[in-house]
Amino acid sequence: MIKALFFDLDDTLLTSSKKISDLSFETLRTCKEKGIYVFVVTARAPMLDVMLGWDECVYSLLDGGIYCNGACIQYQDTSLYSLIAPDIVEKCVECVAKYPDVHMALHLEEDDHAFNYALPDDMLVPWGLKREEVCMIDASCFAKSVKILIYSKNLVDNELVLPSGLYKEIEEICQNSANVYLLDQGKTIQVIDREVNKYTSVEYIRERLGLSRDEIAVFGDGENDIDMLSLYPNSVAMGNANDPVKEIAKYITLSNDEEGISFAIHDLLEII
């Protein structure tokens, strides 16, 4: 019997309009009423109330969350952060500085952010930030960085692919010291501590819930979901996922815009 659900957000639980559909909301509410735990597992930072407009009604569905691809866990009123080695952060900053049109953001402990450019006021809400939570990158940031984001333009609705070769340079810098993800069809690079990913963070929560692996179900669509999807027996790839993701999941549901979450919970996993 499945007792906990873990959902990626973008292109999984969220539709293309970055919303939870009414049917998905009602499906999760029914799961909660049956005593099933619900968690999000996302590359996003925790500030979903600002970024996505979530209110207490939405948060009432959740028992916690895994953010920054696993580098931040919020569970039982506690936030746990895994930090990138300071020398790796410093080298990544130096590498990006060679590319004048490439932007970088460091997600810091306590969810402050540092940027290598002046973040305009109209981008505060999409980032989920207040002006006092923003600073410029300097040496004081290196020892408290949870996640590195590298992108062109403003990240939100960005259509610019990163310069050829930059991912390889960042990968060579990080080697065995950090996990590097090339996401959004080559538009974004993310870096987190080597010891964490979505799978290790799901395991942290699963063990504290005292559940077996077959008592949880995980949902995703992207390559950063592969570790998580490949290591649990009840894994669900969205219909809009890439082929490598679909190949390793046990189930393939409908797309995120075709009520894939509800279909999986009702018809594939038969939870409700």
PDB file of C-alpha atoms in Angstrom:
ATOM      1  CA  MET A   1       0.000   0.000   0.000  1.00  0.00           C
ATOM      2  CA  ILE A   2       1.369   3.410  -0.983  1.00  0.00           C
ATOM      3  CA  LYS A   3       1.582   5.786   1.967  1.00  0.00           C
ATOM      4  CA  ALA A   4       3.597   8.735   0.601  1.00  0.00           C
ATOM      5  CA  LEU A   5       3.769  10.609  -2.720  1.00  0.00           C
ATOM      6  CA  PHE A   6       6.709  12.659  -4.019  1.00  0.00           C
ATOM      7  CA  PHE A   7       6.129  15.017  -6.965  1.00  0.00           C
ATOM      8  CA  ASP A   8       8.477  16.961  -9.180  1.00  0.00           C
ATOM      9  CA  LEU A   9       6.897  20.349  -9.917  1.00  0.00           C
ATOM     10  CA  ASP A  10       7.604  21.857 -13.344  1.00  0.00           C
ATOM     11  CA  ASP A  11       6.071  19.791 -16.147  1.00  0.00           C
ATOM     12  CA  THR A  12       4.908  17.215 -13.592  1.00  0.00           C
ATOM     13  CA  LEU A  13       2.557  18.456 -10.864  1.00  0.00           C
ATOM     14  CA  LEU A  14       2.377  21.863 -12.561  1.00  0.00           C
ATOM     15  CA  THR A  15       0.701  22.390 -15.915  1.00  0.00           C
ATOM     16  CA  SER A  16       2.378  24.413 -18.657  1.00  0.00           C
ATOM     17  CA  SER A  17       0.761  27.508 -17.128  1.00  0.00           C
ATOM     18  CA  LYS A  18       2.594  26.745 -13.841  1.00  0.00           C
ATOM     19  CA  LYS A  19      -0.588  25.847 -11.982  1.00  0.00           C
ATOM     20  CA  ILE A  20      -1.897  22.773 -10.173  1.00  0.00           C
ATOM     21  CA  SER A  21      -5.021  21.784 -12.077  1.00  0.00           C
ATOM     22  CA  ASP A  22      -8.311  21.605 -10.197  1.00  0.00           C
ATOM     23  CA  LEU A  23      -8.473  17.848 -10.730  1.00  0.00           C
ATOM     24  CA  SER A  24      -4.908  17.325  -9.460  1.00  0.00           C
ATOM     25  CA  PHE A  25      -5.705  19.454  -6.410  1.00  0.00           C
ATOM     26  CA  GLU A  26      -8.812  17.414  -5.600  1.00  0.00           C
ATOM     27  CA  THR A  27      -6.902  14.177  -6.175  1.00  0.00           C
ATOM     28  CA  LEU A  28      -4.183  15.196  -3.716  1.00  0.00           C
ATOM     29  CA  ARG A  29      -6.767  16.428  -1.220  1.00  0.00           C
ATOM     30  CA  THR A  30      -8.430  13.007  -1.336  1.00  0.00           C
ATOM     31  CA  CYS A  31      -5.038  11.353  -0.797  1.00  0.00           C
ATOM     32  CA  LYS A  32      -4.456  13.544   2.252  1.00  0.00           C
ATOM     33  CA  GLU A  33      -7.869  12.590   3.636  1.00  0.00           C
ATOM     34  CA  LYS A  34      -6.802   8.938   3.341  1.00  0.00           C
ATOM     35  CA  GLY A  35      -3.721   9.693   5.458  1.00  0.00           C
ATOM     36  CA  ILE A  36      -1.223   9.639   2.583  1.00  0.00           C
ATOM     37  CA  TYR A  37       1.795  11.958   2.902  1.00  0.00           C
ATOM     38  CA  VAL A  38       2.435  14.433   0.066  1.00  0.00           C
ATOM     39  CA  PHE A  39       5.797  16.080  -0.733  1.00  0.00           C
ATOM     40  CA  VAL A  40       7.211  18.163  -3.585  1.00  0.00           C
ATOM     41  CA  VAL A  41      10.664  17.365  -4.996  1.00  0.00           C
ATOM     42  CA  THR A  42      11.901  20.200  -7.181  1.00  0.00           C
ATOM     43  CA  ALA A  43      14.888  22.112  -8.495  1.00  0.00           C
ATOM     44  CA  ARG A  44      13.104  25.285  -7.417  1.00  0.00           C
ATOM     45  CA  ALA A  45      13.913  27.224  -4.265  1.00  0.00           C
ATOM     46  CA  PRO A  46      11.419  26.970  -1.373  1.00  0.00           C
ATOM     47  CA  MET A  47       9.704  30.349  -1.948  1.00  0.00           C
ATOM     48  CA  LEU A  48       6.734  28.901  -3.828  1.00  0.00           C
ATOM     49  CA  ASP A  49       4.291  31.295  -2.195  1.00  0.00           C
ATOM     50  CA  VAL A  50       5.904  34.172  -4.098  1.00  0.00           C
ATOM     51  CA  MET A  51       7.098  32.365  -7.241  1.00  0.00           C
ATOM     52  CA  LEU A  52       3.886  30.443  -7.877  1.00  0.00           C
ATOM     53  CA  GLY A  53       1.361  32.357  -5.793  1.00  0.00           C
ATOM     54  CA  TRP A  54       0.730  29.398  -3.477  1.00  0.00           C
ATOM     55  CA  ASP A  55      -1.429  30.123  -0.437  1.00  0.00           C
ATOM     56  CA  GLU A  56      -2.256  28.185   2.714  1.00  0.00           C
ATOM     57  CA  CYS A  57      -4.866  26.179   0.802  1.00  0.00           C
ATOM     58  CA  VAL A  58      -2.142  24.717  -1.432  1.00  0.00           C
ATOM     59  CA  TYR A  59       0.425  24.343   1.341  1.00  0.00           C
ATOM     60  CA  SER A  60      -2.155  22.423   3.386  1.00  0.00           C
ATOM     61  CA  LEU A  61      -1.699  19.577   0.907  1.00  0.00           C
ATOM     62  CA  LEU A  62       1.987  19.212   1.735  1.00  0.00           C
ATOM     63  CA  ASP A  63       3.831  17.496   4.549  1.00  0.00           C
ATOM     64  CA  GLY A  64       7.164  18.993   3.482  1.00  0.00           C
ATOM     65  CA  GLY A  65       9.332  19.626   0.485  1.00  0.00           C
ATOM     66  CA  ILE A  66      12.650  18.869  -1.181  1.00  0.00           C
ATOM     67  CA  TYR A  67      14.121  21.860  -3.018  1.00  0.00           C
ATOM     68  CA  CYS A  68      17.208  22.823  -5.023  1.00  0.00           C
ATOM     69  CA  ASN A  69      17.402  19.283  -6.468  1.00  0.00           C
ATOM     70  CA  GLY A  70      17.791  17.894  -2.954  1.00  0.00           C
ATOM     71  CA  ALA A  71      20.144  20.458  -1.423  1.00  0.00           C
ATOM     72  CA  CYS A  72      17.370  21.848   0.779  1.00  0.00           C
ATOM     73  CA  ILE A  73      14.933  19.699   2.755  1.00  0.00           C
ATOM     74  CA  GLN A  74      12.003  21.181   4.667  1.00  0.00           C
ATOM     75  CA  TYR A  75      10.412  18.649   6.987  1.00  0.00           C
ATOM     76  CA  GLN A  76       8.808  18.895  10.420  1.00  0.00           C
ATOM     77  CA  ASP A  77       9.427  22.645  10.724  1.00  0.00           C
ATOM     78  CA  THR A  78      13.148  22.195  10.035  1.00  0.00           C
ATOM     79  CA  SER A  79      15.190  23.317   7.019  1.00  0.00           C
ATOM     80  CA  LEU A  80      18.330  21.329   6.194  1.00  0.00           C
ATOM     81  CA  TYR A  81      20.871  22.716   3.704  1.00  0.00           C
ATOM     82  CA  SER A  82      23.745  20.935   1.952  1.00  0.00           C
ATOM     83  CA  LEU A  83      26.499  23.364   0.954  1.00  0.00           C
ATOM     84  CA  ILE A  84      28.765  23.260  -2.088  1.00  0.00           C
ATOM     85  CA  ALA A  85      32.505  23.288  -1.341  1.00  0.00           C
ATOM     86  CA  PRO A  86      33.656  26.949  -1.259  1.00  0.00           C
ATOM     87  CA  ASP A  87      36.533  26.409  -3.703  1.00  0.00           C
ATOM     88  CA  ILE A  88      34.108  24.926  -6.264  1.00  0.00           C
ATOM     89  CA  VAL A  89      31.833  27.954  -5.961  1.00  0.00           C
ATOM     90  CA  GLU A  90      34.768  30.320  -6.376  1.00  0.00           C
ATOM     91  CA  LYS A  91      36.039  28.507  -9.497  1.00  0.00           C
ATOM     92  CA  CYS A  92      32.551  28.478 -11.037  1.00  0.00           C
ATOM     93  CA  VAL A  93      32.224  32.227 -10.432  1.00  0.00           C
ATOM     94  CA  GLU A  94      35.586  32.812 -12.110  1.00  0.00           C
ATOM     95  CA  CYS A  95      34.593  30.611 -15.059  1.00  0.00           C
ATOM     96  CA  VAL A  96      31.287  32.391 -15.666  1.00  0.00           C
ATOM     97  CA  ALA A  97      33.032  35.786 -15.456  1.00  0.00           C
ATOM     98  CA  LYS A  98      34.685  34.965 -18.800  1.00  0.00           C
ATOM     99  CA  TYR A  99      31.258  35.085 -20.466  1.00  0.00           C
ATOM    100  CA  PRO A 100      29.855  38.660 -20.350  1.00  0.00           C
ATOM    101  CA  ASP A 101      26.332  37.641 -21.399  1.00  0.00           C
ATOM    102  CA  VAL A 102      25.951  34.780 -18.921  1.00  0.00           C
ATOM    103  CA  HIS A 103      24.258  35.324 -15.569  1.00  0.00           C
ATOM    104  CA  MET A 104      24.812  33.482 -12.316  1.00  0.00           C
ATOM    105  CA  ALA A 105      22.815  33.198  -9.110  1.00  0.00           C
ATOM    106  CA  LEU A 106      23.900  31.607  -5.822  1.00  0.00           C
ATOM    107  CA  HIS A 107      21.148  30.272  -3.563  1.00  0.00           C
ATOM    108  CA  LEU A 108      22.482  30.864  -0.069  1.00  0.00           C
ATOM    109  CA  GLU A 109      21.561  29.463   3.335  1.00  0.00           C
ATOM    110  CA  GLU A 110      18.311  30.881   4.733  1.00  0.00           C
ATOM    111  CA  ASP A 111      17.184  31.369   1.109  1.00  0.00           C
ATOM    112  CA  ASP A 112      18.983  34.632   0.375  1.00  0.00           C
ATOM    113  CA  HIS A 113      20.389  34.951  -3.166  1.00  0.00           C
ATOM    114  CA  ALA A 114      23.525  36.496  -4.649  1.00  0.00           C
ATOM    115  CA  PHE A 115      23.795  37.500  -8.319  1.00  0.00           C
ATOM    116  CA  ASN A 116      26.623  38.497 -10.658  1.00  0.00           C
ATOM    117  CA  TYR A 117      24.446  41.345 -11.994  1.00  0.00           C
ATOM    118  CA  ALA A 118      21.957  43.838 -10.647  1.00  0.00           C
ATOM    119  CA  LEU A 119      18.669  41.947 -10.458  1.00  0.00           C
ATOM    120  CA  PRO A 120      15.943  44.308 -11.715  1.00  0.00           C
ATOM    121  CA  ASP A 121      12.919  44.993  -9.519  1.00  0.00           C
ATOM    122  CA  ASP A 122      10.513  43.335 -11.951  1.00  0.00           C
ATOM    123  CA  MET A 123      12.342  40.029 -11.488  1.00  0.00           C
ATOM    124  CA  LEU A 124      12.006  39.880  -7.685  1.00  0.00           C
ATOM    125  CA  VAL A 125       8.594  38.203  -7.718  1.00  0.00           C
ATOM    126  CA  PRO A 126       9.499  35.531 -10.323  1.00  0.00           C
ATOM    127  CA  TRP A 127      12.483  34.660  -8.137  1.00  0.00           C
ATOM    128  CA  GLY A 128      10.358  34.731  -4.971  1.00  0.00           C
ATOM    129  CA  LEU A 129      12.609  37.352  -3.386  1.00  0.00           C
ATOM    130  CA  LYS A 130      12.465  40.649  -1.542  1.00  0.00           C
ATOM    131  CA  ARG A 131      15.085  43.307  -2.242  1.00  0.00           C
ATOM    132  CA  GLU A 132      16.703  42.798   1.180  1.00  0.00           C
ATOM    133  CA  GLU A 133      17.232  39.105   0.314  1.00  0.00           C
ATOM    134  CA  VAL A 134      19.386  39.973  -2.716  1.00  0.00           C
ATOM    135  CA  CYS A 135      23.073  40.871  -2.884  1.00  0.00           C
ATOM    136  CA  MET A 136      25.939  40.854  -5.363  1.00  0.00           C
ATOM    137  CA  ILE A 137      28.254  37.852  -5.442  1.00  0.00           C
ATOM    138  CA  ASP A 138      31.434  38.300  -3.430  1.00  0.00           C
ATOM    139  CA  ALA A 139      33.856  36.096  -1.500  1.00  0.00           C
ATOM    140  CA  SER A 140      31.560  36.007   1.544  1.00  0.00           C
ATOM    141  CA  CYS A 141      29.085  33.914  -0.467  1.00  0.00           C
ATOM    142  CA  PHE A 142      31.445  31.067  -1.303  1.00  0.00           C
ATOM    143  CA  ALA A 143      31.125  29.220   2.019  1.00  0.00           C
ATOM    144  CA  LYS A 144      27.303  29.366   2.220  1.00  0.00           C
ATOM    145  CA  SER A 145      26.110  28.423  -1.266  1.00  0.00           C
ATOM    146  CA  VAL A 146      23.401  25.770  -1.537  1.00  0.00           C
ATOM    147  CA  LYS A 147      22.905  25.868  -5.311  1.00  0.00           C
ATOM    148  CA  ILE A 148      24.512  27.540  -8.320  1.00  0.00           C
ATOM    149  CA  LEU A 149      22.330  28.592 -11.249  1.00  0.00           C
ATOM    150  CA  ILE A 150      23.909  29.618 -14.552  1.00  0.00           C
ATOM    151  CA  TYR A 151      21.740  30.986 -17.352  1.00  0.00           C
ATOM    152  CA  SER A 152      21.349  33.650 -20.024  1.00  0.00           C
ATOM    153  CA  LYS A 153      19.125  36.707 -19.740  1.00  0.00           C
ATOM    154  CA  ASN A 154      16.588  36.519 -16.873  1.00  0.00           C
ATOM    155  CA  LEU A 155      16.054  32.746 -16.429  1.00  0.00           C
ATOM    156  CA  VAL A 156      12.254  33.160 -16.476  1.00  0.00           C
ATOM    157  CA  ASP A 157      10.894  32.609 -20.012  1.00  0.00           C
ATOM    158  CA  ASN A 158      14.461  32.554 -21.293  1.00  0.00           C
ATOM    159  CA  GLU A 159      14.947  31.150 -24.792  1.00  0.00           C
ATOM    160  CA  LEU A 160      18.720  31.637 -25.024  1.00  0.00           C
ATOM    161  CA  VAL A 161      20.921  28.537 -24.989  1.00  0.00           C
ATOM    162  CA  LEU A 162      24.121  28.829 -22.974  1.00  0.00           C
ATOM    163  CA  PRO A 163      27.432  29.180 -24.843  1.00  0.00           C
ATOM    164  CA  SER A 164      28.829  25.979 -26.282  1.00  0.00           C
ATOM    165  CA  GLY A 165      31.470  24.496 -23.999  1.00  0.00           C
ATOM    166  CA  LEU A 166      30.414  26.240 -20.779  1.00  0.00           C
ATOM    167  CA  TYR A 167      28.748  23.114 -19.383  1.00  0.00           C
ATOM    168  CA  LYS A 168      31.913  21.100 -20.031  1.00  0.00           C
ATOM    169  CA  GLU A 169      34.028  23.719 -18.239  1.00  0.00           C
ATOM    170  CA  ILE A 170      31.731  23.686 -15.207  1.00  0.00           C
ATOM    171  CA  GLU A 171      31.685  19.890 -15.226  1.00  0.00           C
ATOM    172  CA  GLU A 172      35.497  19.783 -15.240  1.00  0.00           C
ATOM    173  CA  ILE A 173      35.629  22.225 -12.322  1.00  0.00           C
ATOM    174  CA  CYS A 174      33.181  20.175 -10.262  1.00  0.00           C
ATOM    175  CA  GLN A 175      34.368  16.664 -11.181  1.00  0.00           C
ATOM    176  CA  ASN A 176      33.743  14.510  -8.086  1.00  0.00           C
ATOM    177  CA  SER A 177      32.989  17.446  -5.785  1.00  0.00           C
ATOM    178  CA  ALA A 178      29.552  18.566  -7.028  1.00  0.00           C
ATOM    179  CA  ASN A 179      26.627  17.396  -9.137  1.00  0.00           C
ATOM    180  CA  VAL A 180      26.129  19.338 -12.387  1.00  0.00           C
ATOM    181  CA  TYR A 181      22.857  19.339 -14.351  1.00  0.00           C
ATOM    182  CA  LEU A 182      22.292  20.760 -17.821  1.00  0.00           C
ATOM    183  CA  LEU A 183      18.569  21.561 -17.936  1.00  0.00           C
ATOM    184  CA  ASP A 184      15.906  23.321 -20.023  1.00  0.00           C
ATOM    185  CA  GLN A 185      17.328  22.158 -23.367  1.00  0.00           C
ATOM    186  CA  GLY A 186      20.748  23.645 -22.628  1.00  0.00           C
ATOM    187  CA  LYS A 187      19.490  26.969 -21.230  1.00  0.00           C
ATOM    188  CA  THR A 188      20.351  26.362 -17.573  1.00  0.00           C
ATOM    189  CA  ILE A 189      23.169  24.801 -15.565  1.00  0.00           C
ATOM    190  CA  GLN A 190      22.586  23.831 -11.935  1.00  0.00           C
ATOM    191  CA  VAL A 191      25.250  22.799  -9.444  1.00  0.00           C
ATOM    192  CA  ILE A 192      24.670  21.282  -5.993  1.00  0.00           C
ATOM    193  CA  ASP A 193      26.730  19.353  -3.455  1.00  0.00           C
ATOM    194  CA  ARG A 194      27.947  15.955  -4.690  1.00  0.00           C
ATOM    195  CA  GLU A 195      26.422  14.078  -1.753  1.00  0.00           C
ATOM    196  CA  VAL A 196      22.812  15.053  -2.496  1.00  0.00           C
ATOM    197  CA  ASN A 197      20.227  14.658  -5.223  1.00  0.00           C
ATOM    198  CA  LYS A 198      16.486  14.127  -5.337  1.00  0.00           C
ATOM    199  CA  TYR A 199      16.875  10.434  -4.510  1.00  0.00           C
ATOM    200  CA  THR A 200      19.046  10.907  -1.405  1.00  0.00           C
ATOM    201  CA  SER A 201      16.649  13.524  -0.073  1.00  0.00           C
ATOM    202  CA  VAL A 202      13.581  11.350  -0.689  1.00  0.00           C
ATOM    203  CA  GLU A 203      15.429   8.611   1.187  1.00  0.00           C
ATOM    204  CA  TYR A 204      16.024  10.978   4.117  1.00  0.00           C
ATOM    205  CA  ILE A 205      12.290  11.597   4.465  1.00  0.00           C
ATOM    206  CA  ARG A 206      11.266   8.003   3.709  1.00  0.00           C
ATOM    207  CA  GLU A 207      13.463   6.662   6.487  1.00  0.00           C
ATOM    208  CA  ARG A 208      12.056   9.150   8.987  1.00  0.00           C
ATOM    209  CA  LEU A 209       8.535   8.183   8.040  1.00  0.00           C
ATOM    210  CA  GLY A 210       9.483   4.550   8.666  1.00  0.00           C
ATOM    211  CA  LEU A 211       8.237   3.460   5.236  1.00  0.00           C
ATOM    212  CA  SER A 212       9.567   0.802   2.887  1.00  0.00           C
ATOM    213  CA  ARG A 213      10.515   1.655  -0.702  1.00  0.00           C
ATOM    214  CA  ASP A 214       7.361   0.073  -2.086  1.00  0.00           C
ATOM    215  CA  GLU A 215       5.217   2.240   0.180  1.00  0.00           C
ATOM    216  CA  ILE A 216       6.101   5.426  -1.676  1.00  0.00           C
ATOM    217  CA  ALA A 217       5.492   6.644  -5.238  1.00  0.00           C
ATOM    218  CA  VAL A 218       7.625   9.183  -7.101  1.00  0.00           C
ATOM    219  CA  PHE A 219       6.676  11.296 -10.126  1.00  0.00           C
ATOM    220  CA  GLY A 220       8.900  13.202 -12.561  1.00  0.00           C
ATOM    221  CA  ASP A 221       9.677  14.218 -16.116  1.00  0.00           C
ATOM    222  CA  GLY A 222      13.281  15.457 -16.318  1.00  0.00           C
ATOM    223  CA  GLU A 223      16.782  14.050 -16.314  1.00  0.00           C
ATOM    224  CA  ASN A 224      17.309  15.320 -12.766  1.00  0.00           C
ATOM    225  CA  ASP A 225      14.474  12.951 -11.777  1.00  0.00           C
ATOM    226  CA  ILE A 226      16.171   9.835 -13.175  1.00  0.00           C
ATOM    227  CA  ASP A 227      17.961   8.830  -9.938  1.00  0.00           C
ATOM    228  CA  MET A 228      14.702   9.048  -8.034  1.00  0.00           C
ATOM    229  CA  LEU A 229      12.594   7.310 -10.682  1.00  0.00           C
ATOM    230  CA  SER A 230      15.049   4.485 -11.277  1.00  0.00           C
ATOM    231  CA  LEU A 231      15.389   3.424  -7.644  1.00  0.00           C
ATOM    232  CA  TYR A 232      11.787   3.045  -6.481  1.00  0.00           C
ATOM    233  CA  PRO A 233       9.357   0.348  -7.605  1.00  0.00           C
ATOM    234  CA  ASN A 234       6.426   2.776  -7.854  1.00  0.00           C
ATOM    235  CA  SER A 235       7.884   5.363 -10.219  1.00  0.00           C
ATOM    236  CA  VAL A 236       5.814   7.391 -12.688  1.00  0.00           C
ATOM    237  CA  ALA A 237       7.121   9.308 -15.707  1.00  0.00           C
ATOM    238  CA  MET A 238       4.905  11.959 -17.215  1.00  0.00           C
ATOM    239  CA  GLY A 239       3.702  11.537 -20.783  1.00  0.00           C
ATOM    240  CA  ASN A 240       5.616  14.710 -21.688  1.00  0.00           C
ATOM    241  CA  ALA A 241       8.908  13.324 -20.308  1.00  0.00           C
ATOM    242  CA  ASN A 242      11.916  12.644 -22.515  1.00  0.00           C
ATOM    243  CA  ASP A 243      12.528   9.061 -23.646  1.00  0.00           C
ATOM    244  CA  PRO A 244      15.416   8.348 -21.209  1.00  0.00           C
ATOM    245  CA  VAL A 245      13.095   9.254 -18.329  1.00  0.00           C
ATOM    246  CA  LYS A 246      10.262   7.107 -19.634  1.00  0.00           C
ATOM    247  CA  GLU A 247      12.607   4.156 -20.137  1.00  0.00           C
ATOM    248  CA  ILE A 248      13.564   3.891 -16.474  1.00  0.00           C
ATOM    249  CA  ALA A 249      10.145   4.494 -14.869  1.00  0.00           C
ATOM    250  CA  LYS A 250       7.774   1.634 -14.073  1.00  0.00           C
ATOM    251  CA  TYR A 251       4.724   3.582 -15.259  1.00  0.00           C
ATOM    252  CA  ILE A 252       4.109   6.232 -17.919  1.00  0.00           C
ATOM    253  CA  THR A 253       1.084   8.419 -17.346  1.00  0.00           C
ATOM    254  CA  LEU A 254      -0.562  11.151 -19.401  1.00  0.00           C
ATOM    255  CA  SER A 255       1.132  14.527 -19.816  1.00  0.00           C
ATOM    256  CA  ASN A 256       1.061  17.303 -17.237  1.00  0.00           C
ATOM    257  CA  ASP A 257      -1.535  19.125 -19.373  1.00  0.00           C
ATOM    258  CA  GLU A 258      -3.722  16.030 -19.722  1.00  0.00           C
ATOM    259  CA  GLU A 259      -4.316  15.319 -16.018  1.00  0.00           C
ATOM    260  CA  GLY A 260      -1.453  12.843 -15.825  1.00  0.00           C
ATOM    261  CA  ILE A 261      -1.237  13.059 -12.028  1.00  0.00           C
ATOM    262  CA  SER A 262      -4.867  12.139 -11.473  1.00  0.00           C
ATOM    263  CA  PHE A 263      -4.711   9.355 -14.074  1.00  0.00           C
ATOM    264  CA  ALA A 264      -1.640   7.824 -12.422  1.00  0.00           C
ATOM    265  CA  ILE A 265      -3.104   7.925  -8.920  1.00  0.00           C
ATOM    266  CA  HIS A 266      -6.490   6.551  -9.963  1.00  0.00           C
ATOM    267  CA  ASP A 267      -5.731   4.203 -12.841  1.00  0.00           C
ATOM    268  CA  LEU A 268      -2.059   3.191 -12.691  1.00  0.00           C
ATOM    269  CA  LEU A 269      -1.285   3.067  -8.964  1.00  0.00           C
ATOM    270  CA  GLU A 270      -4.934   2.609  -7.912  1.00  0.00           C
ATOM    271  CA  ILE A 271      -4.367   4.553  -4.712  1.00  0.00           C
ATOM    272  CA  ILE A 272      -7.872   6.018  -4.739  1.00  0.00           C
TER     273      ILE A 272
END
